[in-house]
Amino acid sequence: MELLKIKNLSFTYPNCDKKALDGIDLSIEKGGFYLLCGYTGSGKTTLLKLLKPETAPFGEKTGEIEYSDVFGSEVSPFDIGFVSQDPNEQTVTDKVWHELTFGLENMGLSKKEIRLKTGEAASYFGIAEKFNCSTDSLSGGEKQLLTLAGAVVTNPKLLILDEPTSQLDPITAVSFIDTIRRVNRDFGITVIIAEHRLEDVFSLADRVIAMDAGKKIACDTPENVCSLLKDSRLFMGFPSSARIWRDSGSSGRCPVSVREGKAFIKEIFGEHIAEYVPEKSEINESPEALNVKGVWFRYEKDLPDVLRDFSLSVKKGEIFGILGSNGVGKTTLLKVLAGLNKPYSGKIRVFDKKIEDYKRGALYKSCVALLPQDPKTVFIKSTVREDLEDILINCGAKKDDARKKAEETAAGFGITELLGKNPYDLSGGERQKCAMIKLLLTDPEIIMLDEPTKGLDAYSKNRLIELLNSLKNEGKTIIAVTHDIEFAAAVSSRTALLFDGELIAEGEPREFFKANTFYTTAAYRIANENIKNAVFCSEVCAAVKEYTGKNE
Amino acid sequence: MNKKIISYLIVFLGIPAVVLLGNTVFSGVKYVWFMIAVSVLSTVPFVISFEKKEHSVTYLLLIAALTALSVMGRLIFVAVPAFKPVTAMVVITAVYFGPEAGFLTGAFSALLSNFYFGQGPWTAFQMAAWGLIGFVIGLMRNRLKQSRALLCVAGAVSGVVYSLVMDVWDAIFADGTVLWSRYVSFLATSAPFTVIYAVSTLVFLLLLEKPIGKKLQRIKDKYGI
Amino acid sequence: MPKEKRFFREGGRRVVKAFAKFHPVTLFAYFAVILLFSMFIRNPVTVCLSLLGGAAFCSTLTNKREKLDDIKFYIPLTVLIAITNPLISHNGKTPLFFLNGNAFTLESIYYGVFIALMIIAVRMWSKSYSRIVTSDKFLYLFGRFAPKTALILSVALRYVPMMKAQAKKIKDAQKTLGLYSKGSYADNVVSTVKVYSALIGWSLENAVETGKNMKARGWGHGKRTSFSSFRFRAADAVVLVLLAVFSAAMLISLRTGRLAFSFYPEPTALPADPVSVFAYVCFALLSFIPFFIESEENIRWNCLRSKT
């Protein structure tokens, strides 16, 4: 049964020449699980927001959205639940219970009904024990779960989620997606979810809707969408198994999960075991940029240690990737390395000089820079231009020179058109790039990055990798902490795993990922039984091609 | 008669009436009672008229954010004694949103920050003091918008007034009656704080007025409020 | 800021106090009455009783360190007021010595001690109030009369800790970008103001987003109800009745001047006729209600524990 039908929908924002949506036709079946994918700026969010009358943006709209009879004569706000990216913006009240009751209170239900419904919802979503806590005490994942519960408790017909996991770590993200899937299966609530990270959600979807530049370019089952979009630039963000399938000749049905990918490789290789022969990597013989020895750190006297006898050595011109799960202390570690948190024992030397000997901010002048998880915190002015000029003046430039240099730098990085914009109006990828450029204006030798891929789409991620590589070639040292395994594998010259306050495994990416079972790339998990040494999709594909070429 | 006028009447006639009435009915020592009664009564008409009017959700949330921000200011500058942006925030809100928002932000800031710094009978008094500062500034906003110098003066005066008024509370609370020598001694001990308070209000006004104005303008433009 | 940390922890991890389980109306009425009597009855006996009751109850809410801090603060405060009061007020019959021609009187010292005890009593009750009548109870009480006000306060209460976290993030990010580098007082202030200004921008954007979200969740869509999990139990009625009876007794004895006391020119005799004594007993019982309730639960638990 059809839940709603979108007919030739186009949308243009005020003061904008380009259409955000261009002639979308779509039919949403009741009880379906729809995955909406596309890059930032493809119109995903606009489409999702238009589906719910209360969130519909201002602008010029043509075409129609026809709601079926299920919704009655008028679509009430309780019929369509909406969950967006940032859990902080969505939490309205200060108590968990109040967050759950908020929608029900708005419906005007009686106290008794509300008590029953919230009790049920809290139990179903496993937040019963947090019921009386303040919302502020929840983790990001719990907050997002609470938002979902708050949306589901009013018994909606349609649930819309706009990149709900982009601020979560991969493991929390997977369990969140599972919960959504459960809601979809248990109650038959129709789900439309937009996502960047497709690895896990792709195979769960009944239908995948692909969008590019405001147009719908596909809407079909996951396998069929893969075949349809073989040559699209969107494919870059598709699951590893699909990319391996495409790049090794796209024969047969497309595998869309690791399990299917494994079967796909097995079918080709059978019992044969191939080996990928990597190029010899150069040995970095540069001097040490950062040396950490026996560092202990905790926040307060009676709290547990976050870093325990932590040691690390990073050479100049390296990209050092540090992996670790949530709450293991990655951000704390970076702050210790950047001199923001002071360890109570141990030594940190930056370019062979003790970190304490850098007085009065000398550490942050042409030496160390830290890109925080949330790039919004980097900006303190109302336009990107002002921010760039501000940092240059802070570094000692004159006003005119600062203006000129800011413009030159912007042109160099291709962000001239962003200069006049407010940092809050930029997309995640753009904002991060501008933050990075602001950081680079202090001319740092060591750049530290905290979760740099958070919320980025595949395209922006690739651009970031290019930028980091070019910085590396200039001789900059980069230390990145991340839980994005694919990113760490692609960019780092050495990788380590942070666990229980110290680095427990460390080595070149290939060696590192080969030795791991859980913390390794999807490509390796797909192919490790048949192809030795292959860690990336491209390597798996090369091995597949070589093998099939030989056999023909 | 207009609701607005009624509420103004309550404030400007009702309160003095209660004070005078109390003065004749009670024996002259219950000044603490008057202070609490007056402060509670003076917030009531504002809250009533605010509850009755139609407001957009965004307006309500902006007031909430500005209130939280001024409480944050009290927390963020906790290391610098008496150097607090609360009065400046109340003044800025009053100038940009008018007397009602000025009163609400002032009164709510007092109430809310005392959830952190400790509630007590003084809460009502503080609410009235900050609220009325916001209200009066809000009434004068058209003038204050035109002249930055005037705004600064108004800000500094608000800072001093707040400090003086809170000394009244301390003095009367101690004795239960008006003892000028006590008030003077409180004034003397708190004089340095009063000065820092006035100066800090001035400094914050100078530093924050433009950026906040810009940010509020941006919100108005972008979201059409 | 340990105080506020505790405030937000209430409800979740901490054990809920027996007295805190009462209905907000009961709690608010109780605290209003006890605070008013503590402030308005200028009688040494009632003030001491109020102080004892308040301190006893407060001691069940605070840990060892806080109690020590309180004692460390209040004893010098009492001494300070006792010494400074004669410098301000020269009333009294018994001059101890003269200072610049002004009498330093014994009665003034007595009165100073009295003021100090009254202030401490009020502070003890206020502190207990802050711990027991938490923001959600306060909002429940006033949310019905003033829903918009309640909404603003509720949202603002949520924003404060969130803004604190964000302020810390902005500060850290800006530190590595050269703020706070000069180490001087002025630089510190200027840098903090910059961080604060950035925080303002962030908060306003956030507020607008929250507003949209509330609309999306049906705020302003028809008539709204207000949910709470507070229940009015028999025990609430008992406490309210006791409160009414004791207050009436106090008001009558006040009205008839049975509690009148004055320090100047010399301390009058403490009223000790049967009616006054009855009033003292009533006030003592009134002041110790929360402590009794708290102790009763403790005793009950101890009994349960010893039986098993």
mmCIF file with all atom_site columns, C-alpha atoms in Angstrom, chain A residues 49 52 54-55 74-78 80 82 84 86-95 97-112 114-115 118 131-137 143 147 150-151 154 300 335 338 340-341 359-361 364-365 368-370 372 374 376-381 387 390-391 394 422 424-425 438-439 442, chain C residues 5 7-13 16 23 65 134-137 139-140 144 150-151 153-163 165-166 168-184 194-195 197-203 205-207 209-231:
data_model
loop_
_atom_site.group_PDB
_atom_site.id
_atom_site.type_symbol
_atom_site.label_atom_id
_atom_site.label_alt_id
_atom_site.label_comp_id
_atom_site.label_asym_id
_atom_site.label_entity_id
_atom_site.label_seq_id
_atom_site.pdbx_PDB_ins_code
_atom_site.Cartn_x
_atom_site.Cartn_y
_atom_site.Cartn_z
_atom_site.occupancy
_atom_site.B_iso_or_equiv
_atom_site.pdbx_formal_charge
_atom_site.auth_seq_id
_atom_site.auth_comp_id
_atom_site.auth_asym_id
_atom_site.auth_atom_id
_atom_site.pdbx_PDB_model_num
ATOM 1   C CA . LYS A 1 49  ? 12.367 18.308 5.390  1.00 0.00 ? 49  LYS A CA 1
ATOM 2   C CA . LYS A 1 52  ? 7.105  16.991 7.087  1.00 0.00 ? 52  LYS A CA 1
ATOM 3   C CA . GLU A 1 54  ? 6.425  21.651 10.168 1.00 0.00 ? 54  GLU A CA 1
ATOM 4   C CA . THR A 1 55  ? 10.012 21.345 8.983  1.00 0.00 ? 55  THR A CA 1
ATOM 5   C CA . GLU A 1 74  ? -4.528 16.777 7.734  1.00 0.00 ? 74  GLU A CA 1
ATOM 6   C CA . VAL A 1 75  ? -0.989 15.610 8.448  1.00 0.00 ? 75  VAL A CA 1
ATOM 7   C CA . SER A 1 76  ? -0.439 16.155 12.164 1.00 0.00 ? 76  SER A CA 1
ATOM 8   C CA . PRO A 1 77  ? 3.069  16.643 13.563 1.00 0.00 ? 77  PRO A CA 1
ATOM 9   C CA . PHE A 1 78  ? 2.721  13.375 15.479 1.00 0.00 ? 78  PHE A CA 1
ATOM 10  C CA . ILE A 1 80  ? 5.728  11.957 11.065 1.00 0.00 ? 80  ILE A CA 1
ATOM 11  C CA . PHE A 1 82  ? 11.913 13.445 12.488 1.00 0.00 ? 82  PHE A CA 1
ATOM 12  C CA . SER A 1 84  ? 18.295 14.814 12.579 1.00 0.00 ? 84  SER A CA 1
ATOM 13  C CA . ASP A 1 86  ? 22.871 16.678 16.105 1.00 0.00 ? 86  ASP A CA 1
ATOM 14  C CA . PRO A 1 87  ? 21.345 15.180 19.244 1.00 0.00 ? 87  PRO A CA 1
ATOM 15  C CA . ASN A 1 88  ? 22.105 18.377 21.174 1.00 0.00 ? 88  ASN A CA 1
ATOM 16  C CA . GLU A 1 89  ? 19.850 20.472 19.002 1.00 0.00 ? 89  GLU A CA 1
ATOM 17  C CA . GLN A 1 90  ? 17.003 18.014 19.289 1.00 0.00 ? 90  GLN A CA 1
ATOM 18  C CA . THR A 1 91  ? 16.863 17.608 23.018 1.00 0.00 ? 91  THR A CA 1
ATOM 19  C CA . VAL A 1 92  ? 14.384 20.135 24.332 1.00 0.00 ? 92  VAL A CA 1
ATOM 20  C CA . THR A 1 93  ? 14.140 19.536 28.070 1.00 0.00 ? 93  THR A CA 1
ATOM 21  C CA . ASP A 1 94  ? 16.560 18.829 30.886 1.00 0.00 ? 94  ASP A CA 1
ATOM 22  C CA . LYS A 1 95  ? 15.222 15.472 32.039 1.00 0.00 ? 95  LYS A CA 1
ATOM 23  C CA . TRP A 1 97  ? 11.485 11.471 31.249 1.00 0.00 ? 97  TRP A CA 1
ATOM 24  C CA . HIS A 1 98  ? 10.398 14.904 30.112 1.00 0.00 ? 98  HIS A CA 1
ATOM 25  C CA . GLU A 1 99  ? 11.986 14.361 26.717 1.00 0.00 ? 99  GLU A CA 1
ATOM 26  C CA . LEU A 1 100 ? 9.887  11.225 26.312 1.00 0.00 ? 100 LEU A CA 1
ATOM 27  C CA . THR A 1 101 ? 6.675  12.871 27.471 1.00 0.00 ? 101 THR A CA 1
ATOM 28  C CA . PHE A 1 102 ? 7.172  16.060 25.457 1.00 0.00 ? 102 PHE A CA 1
ATOM 29  C CA . GLY A 1 103 ? 5.378  14.888 22.314 1.00 0.00 ? 103 GLY A CA 1
ATOM 30  C CA . LEU A 1 104 ? 2.606  13.188 24.296 1.00 0.00 ? 104 LEU A CA 1
ATOM 31  C CA . GLU A 1 105 ? 1.998  16.350 26.303 1.00 0.00 ? 105 GLU A CA 1
ATOM 32  C CA . ASN A 1 106 ? 1.702  18.232 23.043 1.00 0.00 ? 106 ASN A CA 1
ATOM 33  C CA . MET A 1 107 ? -0.880 15.688 21.900 1.00 0.00 ? 107 MET A CA 1
ATOM 34  C CA . GLY A 1 108 ? -2.900 16.570 24.982 1.00 0.00 ? 108 GLY A CA 1
ATOM 35  C CA . LEU A 1 109 ? -3.051 13.029 26.385 1.00 0.00 ? 109 LEU A CA 1
ATOM 36  C CA . SER A 1 110 ? -4.059 12.349 29.969 1.00 0.00 ? 110 SER A CA 1
ATOM 37  C CA . LYS A 1 111 ? -1.526 11.719 32.708 1.00 0.00 ? 111 LYS A CA 1
ATOM 38  C CA . LYS A 1 112 ? -2.430 8.039  32.817 1.00 0.00 ? 112 LYS A CA 1
ATOM 39  C CA . ILE A 1 114 ? 1.343  9.344  29.160 1.00 0.00 ? 114 ILE A CA 1
ATOM 40  C CA . ARG A 1 115 ? 2.598  7.259  32.053 1.00 0.00 ? 115 ARG A CA 1
ATOM 41  C CA . THR A 1 118 ? 6.483  6.488  28.292 1.00 0.00 ? 118 THR A CA 1
ATOM 42  C CA . PHE A 1 131 ? 14.531 7.692  33.166 1.00 0.00 ? 131 PHE A CA 1
ATOM 43  C CA . ASN A 1 132 ? 15.118 10.151 35.999 1.00 0.00 ? 132 ASN A CA 1
ATOM 44  C CA . CYS A 1 133 ? 18.529 11.376 34.858 1.00 0.00 ? 133 CYS A CA 1
ATOM 45  C CA . SER A 1 134 ? 19.209 14.738 33.324 1.00 0.00 ? 134 SER A CA 1
ATOM 46  C CA . THR A 1 135 ? 19.596 14.655 29.544 1.00 0.00 ? 135 THR A CA 1
ATOM 47  C CA . ASP A 1 136 ? 22.966 16.284 29.966 1.00 0.00 ? 136 ASP A CA 1
ATOM 48  C CA . SER A 1 137 ? 24.393 13.153 31.616 1.00 0.00 ? 137 SER A CA 1
ATOM 49  C CA . LYS A 1 143 ? 20.867 11.076 23.420 1.00 0.00 ? 143 LYS A CA 1
ATOM 50  C CA . THR A 1 147 ? 15.429 11.404 20.392 1.00 0.00 ? 147 THR A CA 1
ATOM 51  C CA . GLY A 1 150 ? 10.705 10.565 21.716 1.00 0.00 ? 150 GLY A CA 1
ATOM 52  C CA . ALA A 1 151 ? 9.752  10.456 18.032 1.00 0.00 ? 151 ALA A CA 1
ATOM 53  C CA . THR A 1 154 ? 3.692  9.344  19.522 1.00 0.00 ? 154 THR A CA 1
ATOM 54  C CA . GLU A 1 300 ? 40.931 14.565 38.904 1.00 0.00 ? 300 GLU A CA 1
ATOM 55  C CA . LYS A 1 335 ? 44.882 17.326 24.380 1.00 0.00 ? 335 LYS A CA 1
ATOM 56  C CA . ALA A 1 338 ? 48.902 19.490 22.458 1.00 0.00 ? 338 ALA A CA 1
ATOM 57  C CA . LEU A 1 340 ? 46.079 21.469 26.890 1.00 0.00 ? 340 LEU A CA 1
ATOM 58  C CA . ASN A 1 341 ? 45.966 18.747 29.521 1.00 0.00 ? 341 ASN A CA 1
ATOM 59  C CA . LYS A 1 359 ? 56.292 29.434 27.385 1.00 0.00 ? 359 LYS A CA 1
ATOM 60  C CA . ARG A 1 360 ? 53.352 31.751 26.803 1.00 0.00 ? 360 ARG A CA 1
ATOM 61  C CA . GLY A 1 361 ? 51.787 30.090 23.850 1.00 0.00 ? 361 GLY A CA 1
ATOM 62  C CA . TYR A 1 364 ? 51.113 27.196 19.320 1.00 0.00 ? 364 TYR A CA 1
ATOM 63  C CA . LYS A 1 365 ? 53.195 29.580 17.234 1.00 0.00 ? 365 LYS A CA 1
ATOM 64  C CA . VAL A 1 368 ? 51.602 22.640 17.168 1.00 0.00 ? 368 VAL A CA 1
ATOM 65  C CA . ALA A 1 369 ? 48.002 22.993 15.995 1.00 0.00 ? 369 ALA A CA 1
ATOM 66  C CA . LEU A 1 370 ? 44.964 20.964 16.986 1.00 0.00 ? 370 LEU A CA 1
ATOM 67  C CA . PRO A 1 372 ? 39.054 19.736 17.383 1.00 0.00 ? 372 PRO A CA 1
ATOM 68  C CA . ASP A 1 374 ? 33.736 20.033 16.276 1.00 0.00 ? 374 ASP A CA 1
ATOM 69  C CA . LYS A 1 376 ? 32.525 25.069 14.824 1.00 0.00 ? 376 LYS A CA 1
ATOM 70  C CA . THR A 1 377 ? 34.652 25.751 17.889 1.00 0.00 ? 377 THR A CA 1
ATOM 71  C CA . VAL A 1 378 ? 37.483 27.037 15.700 1.00 0.00 ? 378 VAL A CA 1
ATOM 72  C CA . PHE A 1 379 ? 35.492 30.039 14.479 1.00 0.00 ? 379 PHE A CA 1
ATOM 73  C CA . ILE A 1 380 ? 34.873 33.080 16.638 1.00 0.00 ? 380 ILE A CA 1
ATOM 74  C CA . LYS A 1 381 ? 33.907 35.676 14.009 1.00 0.00 ? 381 LYS A CA 1
ATOM 75  C CA . ASP A 1 387 ? 38.303 34.587 11.118 1.00 0.00 ? 387 ASP A CA 1
ATOM 76  C CA . ASP A 1 390 ? 41.940 37.520 12.881 1.00 0.00 ? 390 ASP A CA 1
ATOM 77  C CA . ILE A 1 391 ? 44.312 34.597 13.153 1.00 0.00 ? 391 ILE A CA 1
ATOM 78  C CA . ASN A 1 394 ? 47.143 37.334 16.028 1.00 0.00 ? 394 ASN A CA 1
ATOM 79  C CA . ASN A 1 422 ? 29.075 32.656 8.069  1.00 0.00 ? 422 ASN A CA 1
ATOM 80  C CA . TYR A 1 424 ? 27.474 28.168 10.536 1.00 0.00 ? 424 TYR A CA 1
ATOM 81  C CA . ASP A 1 425 ? 26.079 28.287 6.991  1.00 0.00 ? 425 ASP A CA 1
ATOM 82  C CA . LYS A 1 438 ? 42.597 28.717 9.661  1.00 0.00 ? 438 LYS A CA 1
ATOM 83  C CA . LEU A 1 439 ? 44.800 26.303 11.546 1.00 0.00 ? 439 LEU A CA 1
ATOM 84  C CA . THR A 1 442 ? 49.570 29.603 12.157 1.00 0.00 ? 442 THR A CA 1
ATOM 85  C CA . LYS C 2 5   ? 27.456 19.051 39.910 1.00 0.00 ? 5   LYS C CA 1
ATOM 86  C CA . PHE C 2 7   ? 22.396 19.466 41.601 1.00 0.00 ? 7   PHE C CA 1
ATOM 87  C CA . PHE C 2 8   ? 22.451 17.713 38.252 1.00 0.00 ? 8   PHE C CA 1
ATOM 88  C CA . ARG C 2 9   ? 23.237 14.392 39.754 1.00 0.00 ? 9   ARG C CA 1
ATOM 89  C CA . GLU C 2 10  ? 20.030 14.416 41.750 1.00 0.00 ? 10  GLU C CA 1
ATOM 90  C CA . GLY C 2 11  ? 17.459 11.917 40.593 1.00 0.00 ? 11  GLY C CA 1
ATOM 91  C CA . GLY C 2 12  ? 19.801 9.537  38.869 1.00 0.00 ? 12  GLY C CA 1
ATOM 92  C CA . ARG C 2 13  ? 22.692 8.150  40.779 1.00 0.00 ? 13  ARG C CA 1
ATOM 93  C CA . VAL C 2 16  ? 16.548 9.946  46.939 1.00 0.00 ? 16  VAL C CA 1
ATOM 94  C CA . HIS C 2 23  ? 4.741  16.087 46.866 1.00 0.00 ? 23  HIS C CA 1
ATOM 95  C CA . ARG C 2 65  ? 33.601 17.645 53.795 1.00 0.00 ? 65  ARG C CA 1
ATOM 96  C CA . THR C 2 134 ? 14.978 20.560 42.561 1.00 0.00 ? 134 THR C CA 1
ATOM 97  C CA . SER C 2 135 ? 14.290 22.319 39.293 1.00 0.00 ? 135 SER C CA 1
ATOM 98  C CA . ASP C 2 136 ? 11.777 19.726 38.078 1.00 0.00 ? 136 ASP C CA 1
ATOM 99  C CA . LYS C 2 137 ? 9.674  20.115 41.234 1.00 0.00 ? 137 LYS C CA 1
ATOM 100 C CA . LEU C 2 139 ? 8.749  23.701 37.343 1.00 0.00 ? 139 LEU C CA 1
ATOM 101 C CA . TYR C 2 140 ? 5.932  21.327 38.222 1.00 0.00 ? 140 TYR C CA 1
ATOM 102 C CA . ARG C 2 144 ? 0.545  24.984 35.539 1.00 0.00 ? 144 ARG C CA 1
ATOM 103 C CA . ALA C 2 150 ? 8.157  26.934 32.852 1.00 0.00 ? 150 ALA C CA 1
ATOM 104 C CA . LEU C 2 151 ? 9.211  26.070 29.318 1.00 0.00 ? 151 LEU C CA 1
ATOM 105 C CA . LEU C 2 153 ? 13.250 27.810 32.552 1.00 0.00 ? 153 LEU C CA 1
ATOM 106 C CA . SER C 2 154 ? 13.296 24.154 31.607 1.00 0.00 ? 154 SER C CA 1
ATOM 107 C CA . VAL C 2 155 ? 15.095 24.834 28.332 1.00 0.00 ? 155 VAL C CA 1
ATOM 108 C CA . ALA C 2 156 ? 17.494 27.261 29.974 1.00 0.00 ? 156 ALA C CA 1
ATOM 109 C CA . LEU C 2 157 ? 18.288 24.701 32.652 1.00 0.00 ? 157 LEU C CA 1
ATOM 110 C CA . ARG C 2 158 ? 19.213 22.279 29.900 1.00 0.00 ? 158 ARG C CA 1
ATOM 111 C CA . TYR C 2 159 ? 21.294 24.865 28.087 1.00 0.00 ? 159 TYR C CA 1
ATOM 112 C CA . VAL C 2 160 ? 23.534 25.775 30.991 1.00 0.00 ? 160 VAL C CA 1
ATOM 113 C CA . PRO C 2 161 ? 25.448 22.496 31.304 1.00 0.00 ? 161 PRO C CA 1
ATOM 114 C CA . MET C 2 162 ? 25.458 22.131 27.522 1.00 0.00 ? 162 MET C CA 1
ATOM 115 C CA . MET C 2 163 ? 26.912 25.618 27.120 1.00 0.00 ? 163 MET C CA 1
ATOM 116 C CA . ALA C 2 165 ? 30.707 21.904 27.847 1.00 0.00 ? 165 ALA C CA 1
ATOM 117 C CA . GLN C 2 166 ? 30.743 23.915 24.631 1.00 0.00 ? 166 GLN C CA 1
ATOM 118 C CA . LYS C 2 168 ? 35.285 24.424 27.383 1.00 0.00 ? 168 LYS C CA 1
ATOM 119 C CA . LYS C 2 169 ? 35.579 23.076 23.845 1.00 0.00 ? 169 LYS C CA 1
ATOM 120 C CA . ILE C 2 170 ? 35.807 26.556 22.352 1.00 0.00 ? 170 ILE C CA 1
ATOM 121 C CA . LYS C 2 171 ? 38.359 27.589 24.957 1.00 0.00 ? 171 LYS C CA 1
ATOM 122 C CA . ASP C 2 172 ? 40.573 24.589 24.214 1.00 0.00 ? 172 ASP C CA 1
ATOM 123 C CA . ALA C 2 173 ? 40.325 25.137 20.470 1.00 0.00 ? 173 ALA C CA 1
ATOM 124 C CA . GLN C 2 174 ? 41.126 28.836 20.789 1.00 0.00 ? 174 GLN C CA 1
ATOM 125 C CA . LYS C 2 175 ? 44.041 28.200 23.149 1.00 0.00 ? 175 LYS C CA 1
ATOM 126 C CA . THR C 2 176 ? 45.866 26.379 20.406 1.00 0.00 ? 176 THR C CA 1
ATOM 127 C CA . LEU C 2 177 ? 45.025 29.283 18.095 1.00 0.00 ? 177 LEU C CA 1
ATOM 128 C CA . GLY C 2 178 ? 46.790 31.821 20.267 1.00 0.00 ? 178 GLY C CA 1
ATOM 129 C CA . LEU C 2 179 ? 44.214 33.051 22.789 1.00 0.00 ? 179 LEU C CA 1
ATOM 130 C CA . TYR C 2 180 ? 45.210 33.035 26.474 1.00 0.00 ? 180 TYR C CA 1
ATOM 131 C CA . SER C 2 181 ? 48.862 33.101 25.435 1.00 0.00 ? 181 SER C CA 1
ATOM 132 C CA . LYS C 2 182 ? 50.065 36.253 27.142 1.00 0.00 ? 182 LYS C CA 1
ATOM 133 C CA . GLY C 2 183 ? 49.253 35.175 30.657 1.00 0.00 ? 183 GLY C CA 1
ATOM 134 C CA . SER C 2 184 ? 48.264 38.656 31.775 1.00 0.00 ? 184 SER C CA 1
ATOM 135 C CA . LYS C 2 194 ? 36.054 36.234 22.827 1.00 0.00 ? 194 LYS C CA 1
ATOM 136 C CA . VAL C 2 195 ? 35.180 32.700 23.863 1.00 0.00 ? 195 VAL C CA 1
ATOM 137 C CA . SER C 2 197 ? 31.070 35.835 22.285 1.00 0.00 ? 197 SER C CA 1
ATOM 138 C CA . ALA C 2 198 ? 31.624 32.717 20.173 1.00 0.00 ? 198 ALA C CA 1
ATOM 139 C CA . LEU C 2 199 ? 29.496 30.799 22.643 1.00 0.00 ? 199 LEU C CA 1
ATOM 140 C CA . ILE C 2 200 ? 26.701 33.323 22.217 1.00 0.00 ? 200 ILE C CA 1
ATOM 141 C CA . GLY C 2 201 ? 26.701 32.743 18.456 1.00 0.00 ? 201 GLY C CA 1
ATOM 142 C CA . TRP C 2 202 ? 26.613 29.008 18.906 1.00 0.00 ? 202 TRP C CA 1
ATOM 143 C CA . SER C 2 203 ? 23.831 29.200 21.484 1.00 0.00 ? 203 SER C CA 1
ATOM 144 C CA . GLU C 2 205 ? 21.899 29.113 16.371 1.00 0.00 ? 205 GLU C CA 1
ATOM 145 C CA . ASN C 2 206 ? 21.207 26.178 18.619 1.00 0.00 ? 206 ASN C CA 1
ATOM 146 C CA . ALA C 2 207 ? 18.136 27.857 20.111 1.00 0.00 ? 207 ALA C CA 1
ATOM 147 C CA . GLU C 2 209 ? 17.216 24.775 15.765 1.00 0.00 ? 209 GLU C CA 1
ATOM 148 C CA . THR C 2 210 ? 15.655 23.613 19.024 1.00 0.00 ? 210 THR C CA 1
ATOM 149 C CA . GLY C 2 211 ? 12.652 25.807 18.280 1.00 0.00 ? 211 GLY C CA 1
ATOM 150 C CA . LYS C 2 212 ? 12.152 24.168 14.906 1.00 0.00 ? 212 LYS C CA 1
ATOM 151 C CA . ASN C 2 213 ? 12.477 20.816 16.545 1.00 0.00 ? 213 ASN C CA 1
ATOM 152 C CA . MET C 2 214 ? 9.828  21.618 19.123 1.00 0.00 ? 214 MET C CA 1
ATOM 153 C CA . LYS C 2 215 ? 7.445  22.643 16.410 1.00 0.00 ? 215 LYS C CA 1
ATOM 154 C CA . ALA C 2 216 ? 8.218  19.429 14.571 1.00 0.00 ? 216 ALA C CA 1
ATOM 155 C CA . ARG C 2 217 ? 7.292  17.523 17.693 1.00 0.00 ? 217 ARG C CA 1
ATOM 156 C CA . GLY C 2 218 ? 3.932  19.187 17.927 1.00 0.00 ? 218 GLY C CA 1
ATOM 157 C CA . TRP C 2 219 ? 4.516  22.128 20.274 1.00 0.00 ? 219 TRP C CA 1
ATOM 158 C CA . GLY C 2 220 ? 1.713  24.639 19.811 1.00 0.00 ? 220 GLY C CA 1
ATOM 159 C CA . HIS C 2 221 ? -0.491 22.033 18.126 1.00 0.00 ? 221 HIS C CA 1
ATOM 160 C CA . GLY C 2 222 ? -3.747 22.255 20.030 1.00 0.00 ? 222 GLY C CA 1
ATOM 161 C CA . LYS C 2 223 ? -4.190 22.004 23.768 1.00 0.00 ? 223 LYS C CA 1
ATOM 162 C CA . ARG C 2 224 ? -1.305 20.762 25.787 1.00 0.00 ? 224 ARG C CA 1
ATOM 163 C CA . THR C 2 225 ? -1.266 18.632 28.935 1.00 0.00 ? 225 THR C CA 1
ATOM 164 C CA . SER C 2 226 ? 1.478  18.520 31.496 1.00 0.00 ? 226 SER C CA 1
ATOM 165 C CA . PHE C 2 227 ? 2.825  15.234 32.761 1.00 0.00 ? 227 PHE C CA 1
ATOM 166 C CA . SER C 2 228 ? 4.436  14.607 36.098 1.00 0.00 ? 228 SER C CA 1
ATOM 167 C CA . SER C 2 229 ? 5.147  11.551 38.154 1.00 0.00 ? 229 SER C CA 1
ATOM 168 C CA . PHE C 2 230 ? 4.457  13.285 41.467 1.00 0.00 ? 230 PHE C CA 1
ATOM 169 C CA . ARG C 2 231 ? 1.685  11.849 43.593 1.00 0.00 ? 231 ARG C CA 1
#
